[in-house]
GROMACS .gro file of C-alpha atoms in nm:
model
  367
    1UNK     CA    1  -1.951   2.163  -1.429
    2UNK     CA    2  -2.119   1.820  -1.449
    3UNK     CA    3  -1.950   1.497  -1.353
    4UNK     CA    4  -1.929   1.389  -1.716
    5UNK     CA    5  -1.791   1.728  -1.827
    6UNK     CA    6  -1.519   1.726  -1.562
    7UNK     CA    7  -1.414   1.374  -1.650
    8UNK     CA    8  -1.416   1.453  -2.021
    9UNK     CA    9  -1.191   1.755  -1.962
   10UNK     CA   10  -0.940   1.530  -1.788
   11UNK     CA   11  -0.970   1.261  -2.056
   12UNK     CA   12  -0.911   1.515  -2.334
   13UNK     CA   13  -0.605   1.653  -2.160
   14UNK     CA   14  -0.454   1.306  -2.118
   15UNK     CA   15  -0.514   1.229  -2.485
   16UNK     CA   16  -0.369   1.564  -2.592
   17UNK     CA   17  -0.053   1.494  -2.394
   18UNK     CA   18  -0.010   1.161  -2.569
   19UNK     CA   19  -0.094   1.277  -2.920
   20UNK     CA   20   0.023   1.637  -2.926
   21UNK     CA   21   0.272   1.703  -2.647
   22UNK     CA   22   0.553   1.728  -2.903
   23UNK     CA   23   0.498   1.846  -3.259
   24UNK     CA   24   0.735   1.588  -3.407
   25UNK     CA   25   0.644   1.294  -3.184
   26UNK     CA   26   0.310   1.119  -3.135
   27UNK     CA   27   0.308   0.864  -2.853
   28UNK     CA   28   0.099   0.553  -2.907
   29UNK     CA   29  -0.105   0.392  -2.632
   30UNK     CA   30   0.127   0.090  -2.649
   31UNK     CA   31   0.433   0.311  -2.593
   32UNK     CA   32   0.260   0.487  -2.304
   33UNK     CA   33   0.153   0.159  -2.145
   34UNK     CA   34   0.514   0.039  -2.157
   35UNK     CA   35   0.647   0.362  -2.013
   36UNK     CA   36   0.397   0.346  -1.727
   37UNK     CA   37   0.545   0.015  -1.622
   38UNK     CA   38   0.325  -0.228  -1.811
   39UNK     CA   39  -0.035  -0.111  -1.757
   40UNK     CA   40  -0.285  -0.241  -2.013
   41UNK     CA   41  -0.372  -0.051  -2.331
   42UNK     CA   42  -0.749  -0.085  -2.260
   43UNK     CA   43  -0.691   0.085  -1.924
   44UNK     CA   44  -0.527   0.382  -2.098
   45UNK     CA   45  -0.816   0.389  -2.345
   46UNK     CA   46  -1.060   0.409  -2.053
   47UNK     CA   47  -0.875   0.711  -1.913
   48UNK     CA   48  -0.896   0.884  -2.253
   49UNK     CA   49  -1.254   0.782  -2.333
   50UNK     CA   50  -1.484   1.074  -2.411
   51UNK     CA   51  -1.796   0.859  -2.371
   52UNK     CA   52  -1.732   0.687  -2.034
   53UNK     CA   53  -1.400   0.814  -1.899
   54UNK     CA   54  -1.244   0.667  -1.585
   55UNK     CA   55  -1.051   0.887  -1.345
   56UNK     CA   56  -0.693   0.754  -1.306
   57UNK     CA   57  -0.536   0.707  -0.961
   58UNK     CA   58  -0.325   0.997  -0.837
   59UNK     CA   59  -0.004   0.796  -0.874
   60UNK     CA   60  -0.072   0.741  -1.246
   61UNK     CA   61  -0.125   1.111  -1.308
   62UNK     CA   62   0.202   1.188  -1.131
   63UNK     CA   63   0.365   0.933  -1.363
   64UNK     CA   64   0.212   1.115  -1.662
   65UNK     CA   65   0.369   1.441  -1.540
   66UNK     CA   66   0.710   1.274  -1.520
   67UNK     CA   67   0.686   1.106  -1.860
   68UNK     CA   68   0.562   1.411  -2.049
   69UNK     CA   69   0.817   1.648  -1.897
   70UNK     CA   70   1.060   1.520  -2.165
   71UNK     CA   71   1.039   1.272  -2.455
   72UNK     CA   72   1.346   1.087  -2.327
   73UNK     CA   73   1.151   0.821  -2.129
   74UNK     CA   74   0.997   0.695  -2.454
   75UNK     CA   75   1.341   0.660  -2.614
   76UNK     CA   76   1.492   0.465  -2.323
   77UNK     CA   77   1.556   0.092  -2.351
   78UNK     CA   78   1.362   0.040  -2.028
   79UNK     CA   79   1.125   0.340  -2.007
   80UNK     CA   80   0.953   0.210  -1.696
   81UNK     CA   81   1.275   0.273  -1.499
   82UNK     CA   82   1.294   0.646  -1.584
   83UNK     CA   83   1.274   0.852  -1.263
   84UNK     CA   84   1.269   1.209  -1.135
   85UNK     CA   85   1.645   1.184  -1.076
   86UNK     CA   86   1.694   1.154  -1.453
   87UNK     CA   87   1.536   1.497  -1.520
   88UNK     CA   88   1.723   1.822  -1.575
   89UNK     CA   89   1.625   2.116  -1.356
   90UNK     CA   90   1.425   2.267  -1.643
   91UNK     CA   91   1.247   1.937  -1.706
   92UNK     CA   92   1.174   1.906  -1.335
   93UNK     CA   93   0.993   2.241  -1.342
   94UNK     CA   94   0.787   2.123  -1.639
   95UNK     CA   95   0.698   1.808  -1.446
   96UNK     CA   96   0.588   2.007  -1.140
   97UNK     CA   97   0.363   2.225  -1.360
   98UNK     CA   98   0.203   1.924  -1.529
   99UNK     CA   99   0.162   1.750  -1.196
  100UNK     CA  100  -0.029   2.046  -1.051
  101UNK     CA  101  -0.247   2.078  -1.360
  102UNK     CA  102  -0.341   1.709  -1.372
  103UNK     CA  103  -0.407   1.693  -0.998
  104UNK     CA  104  -0.641   1.990  -1.024
  105UNK     CA  105  -0.827   1.831  -1.315
  106UNK     CA  106  -0.858   1.507  -1.123
  107UNK     CA  107  -0.986   1.683  -0.811
  108UNK     CA  108  -1.248   1.862  -1.024
  109UNK     CA  109  -1.363   1.531  -1.172
  110UNK     CA  110  -1.390   1.367  -0.828
  111UNK     CA  111  -1.559   1.673  -0.678
  112UNK     CA  112  -1.815   1.692  -0.957
  113UNK     CA  113  -1.893   1.324  -0.914
  114UNK     CA  114  -1.964   1.367  -0.544
  115UNK     CA  115  -2.129   1.708  -0.556
  116UNK     CA  116  -2.505   1.751  -0.533
  117UNK     CA  117  -2.710   2.074  -0.502
  118UNK     CA  118  -2.884   1.923  -0.202
  119UNK     CA  119  -2.565   1.807  -0.032
  120UNK     CA  120  -2.367   2.058   0.177
  121UNK     CA  121  -2.123   1.776   0.257
  122UNK     CA  122  -1.992   1.742  -0.100
  123UNK     CA  123  -1.660   1.911  -0.024
  124UNK     CA  124  -1.588   1.690   0.277
  125UNK     CA  125  -1.689   1.383   0.076
  126UNK     CA  126  -1.448   1.483  -0.198
  127UNK     CA  127  -1.168   1.523   0.055
  128UNK     CA  128  -1.256   1.184   0.205
  129UNK     CA  129  -1.252   1.013  -0.135
  130UNK     CA  130  -0.919   1.177  -0.217
  131UNK     CA  131  -0.753   1.067   0.109
  132UNK     CA  132  -0.873   0.709   0.065
  133UNK     CA  133  -0.772   0.676  -0.300
  134UNK     CA  134  -0.430   0.840  -0.254
  135UNK     CA  135  -0.285   0.572  -0.025
  136UNK     CA  136  -0.066   0.279  -0.136
  137UNK     CA  137  -0.371   0.061  -0.078
  138UNK     CA  138  -0.535   0.191  -0.398
  139UNK     CA  139  -0.493  -0.044  -0.694
  140UNK     CA  140  -0.610  -0.043  -1.054
  141UNK     CA  141  -0.979  -0.115  -1.103
  142UNK     CA  142  -1.050  -0.484  -1.143
  143UNK     CA  143  -0.727  -0.605  -0.982
  144UNK     CA  144  -0.798  -0.854  -0.703
  145UNK     CA  145  -0.648  -0.800  -0.357
  146UNK     CA  146  -0.602  -1.083  -0.108
  147UNK     CA  147  -0.543  -1.021   0.263
  148UNK     CA  148  -0.355  -1.312   0.421
  149UNK     CA  149  -0.336  -1.389   0.793
  150UNK     CA  150  -0.216  -1.687   0.992
  151UNK     CA  151  -0.452  -1.923   1.169
  152UNK     CA  152  -0.430  -1.915   1.548
  153UNK     CA  153  -0.235  -2.209   1.696
  154UNK     CA  154  -0.447  -2.505   1.792
  155UNK     CA  155  -0.384  -2.467   2.166
  156UNK     CA  156  -0.539  -2.119   2.143
  157UNK     CA  157  -0.830  -2.232   1.927
  158UNK     CA  158  -0.911  -2.497   2.188
  159UNK     CA  159  -0.983  -2.215   2.436
  160UNK     CA  160  -1.211  -2.014   2.204
  161UNK     CA  161  -1.578  -2.109   2.159
  162UNK     CA  162  -1.716  -2.159   1.807
  163UNK     CA  163  -1.377  -2.227   1.641
  164UNK     CA  164  -1.446  -2.596   1.577
  165UNK     CA  165  -1.572  -2.633   1.220
  166UNK     CA  166  -1.815  -2.902   1.337
  167UNK     CA  167  -1.981  -2.664   1.586
  168UNK     CA  168  -2.322  -2.544   1.462
  169UNK     CA  169  -2.220  -2.193   1.572
  170UNK     CA  170  -1.878  -2.209   1.404
  171UNK     CA  171  -1.734  -1.860   1.331
  172UNK     CA  172  -1.448  -1.877   1.083
  173UNK     CA  173  -1.312  -1.530   1.161
  174UNK     CA  174  -1.240  -1.635   1.519
  175UNK     CA  175  -0.969  -1.865   1.381
  176UNK     CA  176  -0.775  -1.577   1.220
  177UNK     CA  177  -0.479  -1.411   1.387
  178UNK     CA  178  -0.439  -1.031   1.358
  179UNK     CA  179  -0.817  -0.988   1.364
  180UNK     CA  180  -0.805  -0.615   1.451
  181UNK     CA  181  -0.567  -0.551   1.162
  182UNK     CA  182  -0.768  -0.765   0.921
  183UNK     CA  183  -1.092  -0.586   1.004
  184UNK     CA  184  -0.928  -0.242   0.970
  185UNK     CA  185  -0.748  -0.316   0.643
  186UNK     CA  186  -1.030  -0.509   0.476
  187UNK     CA  187  -1.272  -0.219   0.518
  188UNK     CA  188  -1.021   0.031   0.385
  189UNK     CA  189  -0.938  -0.186   0.084
  190UNK     CA  190  -1.305  -0.220  -0.007
  191UNK     CA  191  -1.355   0.156   0.020
  192UNK     CA  192  -1.042   0.237  -0.183
  193UNK     CA  193  -1.106  -0.029  -0.449
  194UNK     CA  194  -1.483  -0.042  -0.510
  195UNK     CA  195  -1.436  -0.197  -0.856
  196UNK     CA  196  -1.213  -0.479  -0.732
  197UNK     CA  197  -1.256  -0.804  -0.542
  198UNK     CA  198  -1.102  -0.812  -0.196
  199UNK     CA  199  -1.061  -1.156  -0.038
  200UNK     CA  200  -0.930  -1.278   0.296
  201UNK     CA  201  -0.736  -1.600   0.336
  202UNK     CA  202  -0.556  -1.805   0.598
  203UNK     CA  203  -0.199  -1.861   0.482
  204UNK     CA  204  -0.220  -2.240   0.499
  205UNK     CA  205  -0.547  -2.249   0.303
  206UNK     CA  206  -0.458  -2.039  -0.001
  207UNK     CA  207  -0.542  -2.152  -0.355
  208UNK     CA  208  -0.296  -2.128  -0.645
  209UNK     CA  209  -0.474  -1.828  -0.798
  210UNK     CA  210  -0.453  -1.635  -0.471
  211UNK     CA  211  -0.075  -1.604  -0.509
  212UNK     CA  212  -0.118  -1.417  -0.838
  213UNK     CA  213  -0.323  -1.131  -0.689
  214UNK     CA  214  -0.206  -0.824  -0.496
  215UNK     CA  215  -0.113  -0.969  -0.157
  216UNK     CA  216  -0.148  -0.793   0.177
  217UNK     CA  217   0.020  -1.016   0.434
  218UNK     CA  218  -0.043  -0.957   0.805
  219UNK     CA  219   0.152  -1.100   1.095
  220UNK     CA  220   0.506  -1.217   1.161
  221UNK     CA  221   0.723  -1.514   1.070
  222UNK     CA  222   0.643  -1.715   1.381
  223UNK     CA  223   0.279  -1.781   1.280
  224UNK     CA  224   0.235  -1.664   0.921
  225UNK     CA  225   0.431  -1.893   0.691
  226UNK     CA  226   0.360  -1.670   0.388
  227UNK     CA  227   0.538  -1.382   0.564
  228UNK     CA  228   0.841  -1.605   0.607
  229UNK     CA  229   0.829  -1.727   0.246
  230UNK     CA  230   0.800  -1.380   0.095
  231UNK     CA  231   1.068  -1.223   0.313
  232UNK     CA  232   1.304  -1.503   0.215
  233UNK     CA  233   1.237  -1.429  -0.152
  234UNK     CA  234   1.261  -1.049  -0.123
  235UNK     CA  235   1.588  -1.047   0.077
  236UNK     CA  236   1.515  -0.712   0.241
  237UNK     CA  237   1.782  -0.567   0.472
  238UNK     CA  238   1.544  -0.626   0.765
  239UNK     CA  239   1.466  -0.952   0.940
  240UNK     CA  240   1.251  -1.052   1.235
  241UNK     CA  241   1.399  -1.259   1.515
  242UNK     CA  242   1.129  -1.422   1.727
  243UNK     CA  243   1.275  -1.649   1.994
  244UNK     CA  244   1.002  -1.650   2.255
  245UNK     CA  245   1.191  -1.888   2.485
  246UNK     CA  246   1.439  -1.628   2.607
  247UNK     CA  247   1.388  -1.278   2.744
  248UNK     CA  248   1.481  -1.014   2.488
  249UNK     CA  249   1.486  -1.268   2.206
  250UNK     CA  250   1.227  -1.078   2.005
  251UNK     CA  251   1.346  -0.796   1.781
  252UNK     CA  252   1.391  -0.665   1.428
  253UNK     CA  253   1.741  -0.656   1.286
  254UNK     CA  254   1.826  -0.394   1.019
  255UNK     CA  255   2.141  -0.399   0.805
  256UNK     CA  256   2.247  -0.046   0.708
  257UNK     CA  257   2.535  -0.100   0.466
  258UNK     CA  258   2.702  -0.350   0.696
  259UNK     CA  259   2.603  -0.188   1.026
  260UNK     CA  260   2.347  -0.413   1.197
  261UNK     CA  261   2.109  -0.259   1.451
  262UNK     CA  262   1.850  -0.435   1.667
  263UNK     CA  263   1.515  -0.272   1.738
  264UNK     CA  264   1.318  -0.414   2.028
  265UNK     CA  265   0.967  -0.353   2.164
  266UNK     CA  266   0.947  -0.173   2.498
  267UNK     CA  267   0.792  -0.369   2.784
  268UNK     CA  268   0.767  -0.312   3.157
  269UNK     CA  269   0.669  -0.527   3.452
  270UNK     CA  270   0.344  -0.455   3.633
  271UNK     CA  271   0.189  -0.691   3.883
  272UNK     CA  272   0.404  -0.972   3.754
  273UNK     CA  273   0.289  -0.919   3.396
  274UNK     CA  274   0.464  -0.777   3.091
  275UNK     CA  275   0.298  -0.455   2.973
  276UNK     CA  276   0.371  -0.340   2.618
  277UNK     CA  277   0.446   0.033   2.597
  278UNK     CA  278   0.586   0.041   2.244
  279UNK     CA  279   0.599  -0.213   1.965
  280UNK     CA  280   0.807  -0.222   1.648
  281UNK     CA  281   0.646  -0.293   1.311
  282UNK     CA  282   0.765  -0.351   0.956
  283UNK     CA  283   0.579  -0.210   0.656
  284UNK     CA  284   0.723  -0.341   0.329
  285UNK     CA  285   0.601  -0.308  -0.032
  286UNK     CA  286   0.756  -0.482  -0.334
  287UNK     CA  287   0.678  -0.636  -0.669
  288UNK     CA  288   0.525  -0.975  -0.600
  289UNK     CA  289   0.767  -1.267  -0.644
  290UNK     CA  290   0.470  -1.470  -0.772
  291UNK     CA  291   0.341  -1.224  -1.037
  292UNK     CA  292   0.548  -0.932  -1.169
  293UNK     CA  293   0.229  -0.744  -1.254
  294UNK     CA  294   0.114  -0.736  -0.892
  295UNK     CA  295   0.249  -0.624  -0.556
  296UNK     CA  296   0.305  -0.776  -0.216
  297UNK     CA  297   0.272  -0.572   0.102
  298UNK     CA  298   0.382  -0.705   0.440
  299UNK     CA  299   0.279  -0.549   0.768
  300UNK     CA  300   0.373  -0.709   1.096
  301UNK     CA  301   0.494  -0.619   1.441
  302UNK     CA  302   0.661  -0.817   1.713
  303UNK     CA  303   0.313  -0.828   1.868
  304UNK     CA  304  -0.036  -0.787   1.726
  305UNK     CA  305  -0.042  -0.426   1.846
  306UNK     CA  306   0.250  -0.347   1.616
  307UNK     CA  307   0.078  -0.501   1.316
  308UNK     CA  308  -0.236  -0.300   1.392
  309UNK     CA  309  -0.041   0.026   1.425
  310UNK     CA  310   0.145  -0.044   1.099
  311UNK     CA  311  -0.184  -0.095   0.918
  312UNK     CA  312  -0.337   0.216   1.075
  313UNK     CA  313  -0.049   0.429   0.949
  314UNK     CA  314  -0.211   0.424   0.603
  315UNK     CA  315  -0.579   0.377   0.695
  316UNK     CA  316  -0.634   0.615   0.991
  317UNK     CA  317  -0.828   0.915   0.856
  318UNK     CA  318  -0.612   1.154   1.062
  319UNK     CA  319  -0.278   1.022   0.939
  320UNK     CA  320  -0.320   0.832   0.611
  321UNK     CA  321  -0.285   1.139   0.387
  322UNK     CA  322   0.035   1.270   0.547
  323UNK     CA  323   0.188   0.921   0.578
  324UNK     CA  324   0.098   0.842   0.216
  325UNK     CA  325   0.251   1.171   0.102
  326UNK     CA  326   0.562   1.087   0.303
  327UNK     CA  327   0.592   0.743   0.138
  328UNK     CA  328   0.555   0.896  -0.207
  329UNK     CA  329   0.806   1.174  -0.144
  330UNK     CA  330   1.051   0.937   0.025
  331UNK     CA  331   1.038   0.639  -0.209
  332UNK     CA  332   0.879   0.774  -0.530
  333UNK     CA  333   0.836   0.492  -0.780
  334UNK     CA  334   1.073   0.244  -0.610
  335UNK     CA  335   0.984  -0.116  -0.687
  336UNK     CA  336   1.063  -0.213  -0.329
  337UNK     CA  337   1.082  -0.022  -0.002
  338UNK     CA  338   1.028  -0.072   0.368
  339UNK     CA  339   0.989   0.122   0.692
  340UNK     CA  340   1.055   0.003   1.045
  341UNK     CA  341   0.830   0.206   1.272
  342UNK     CA  342   0.762   0.258   1.640
  343UNK     CA  343   0.402   0.190   1.746
  344UNK     CA  344   0.319   0.359   2.080
  345UNK     CA  345   0.070   0.203   2.321
  346UNK     CA  346  -0.077   0.441   2.577
  347UNK     CA  347  -0.310   0.317   2.853
  348UNK     CA  348  -0.377   0.006   2.651
  349UNK     CA  349  -0.462   0.197   2.331
  350UNK     CA  350  -0.260   0.149   2.013
  351UNK     CA  351  -0.166   0.486   1.861
  352UNK     CA  352  -0.104   0.551   1.492
  353UNK     CA  353   0.259   0.628   1.400
  354UNK     CA  354   0.325   0.962   1.228
  355UNK     CA  355   0.599   0.893   0.972
  356UNK     CA  356   0.621   1.251   0.856
  357UNK     CA  357   0.725   1.374   1.200
  358UNK     CA  358   1.037   1.155   1.205
  359UNK     CA  359   0.967   1.051   1.565
  360UNK     CA  360   0.838   0.705   1.477
  361UNK     CA  361   1.055   0.590   1.186
  362UNK     CA  362   1.346   0.372   1.301
  363UNK     CA  363   1.489   0.246   0.970
  364UNK     CA  364   1.405   0.302   0.603
  365UNK     CA  365   1.518   0.130   0.287
  366UNK     CA  366   1.628   0.214   0.026
  367UNK     CA  367   1.845   0.482   0.186
   0.00000   0.00000   0.00000
């Protein structure tokens, strides 16, 4: 089957669900856009186009399966808030069947697009494309993503060559904190969102329009002022305490229905130095407080190693699929969620946390 044929098959099925799923009810594109949480009508048209169809993200097809398991979402006052919990057991079975069908059609479309008679690697490429596009870092085509880091403190910049803007060999990236995490996430975002702009910014140098994009914020409250601002607005049941003047004054504090627990990194002394054996990191996703049509994602540890491990949880090719599946199964379509995770460091190497195993997750919200 050709790429165009496979995409057309999927497009026809999506249109048939909307127009003919129920004999006495024809869903308009406007109704569907509203039920999907406010996506644009032109975007739905592109998914149904028989001339140049676009393949929807996996999360959107799963939403289709939920919505077309029963007509009730389209009758609700706020259809975008309809969830799996609102389904009867019979409707849930219908949803599972539709979900499997649409996923198979999508895989066929992606596979056909990557396949070539001369390419024995087409199957592995299809799997690679699927694992990249299935993570929470995949956004709608054309939606800008901005990665925001802090700038290193001036006393650190003074010790690094080429960080003075007047130096002929000035290197702007050397002024960014969380450089490992930025490099890792930026590459993944470009791969997962080839039709979108991905920008990087220092928190203190953002423009007004930057706040209205999808925001990926790296680093903690001590350096990154945008992390502090967003966490204050979101009021998550997790907060970072970063008092570097006292031993043990650095930890995350989680409020579980009134029970407050502190989670600290694990350090040991070696040769008079503190060696980090395990960091703690926060991964949080929510609707952006600056633009309800976009998201904000915060990833930060007590140390840079924690931030890097938190990013790698959803970019590492060995773990991103299972961790993404875990996030989806655990939080579904929640508007806001967060995970506090352990990040192991072994012989100086930062390891990727495995959320599915349960060994690395310390606290999750919502419960």
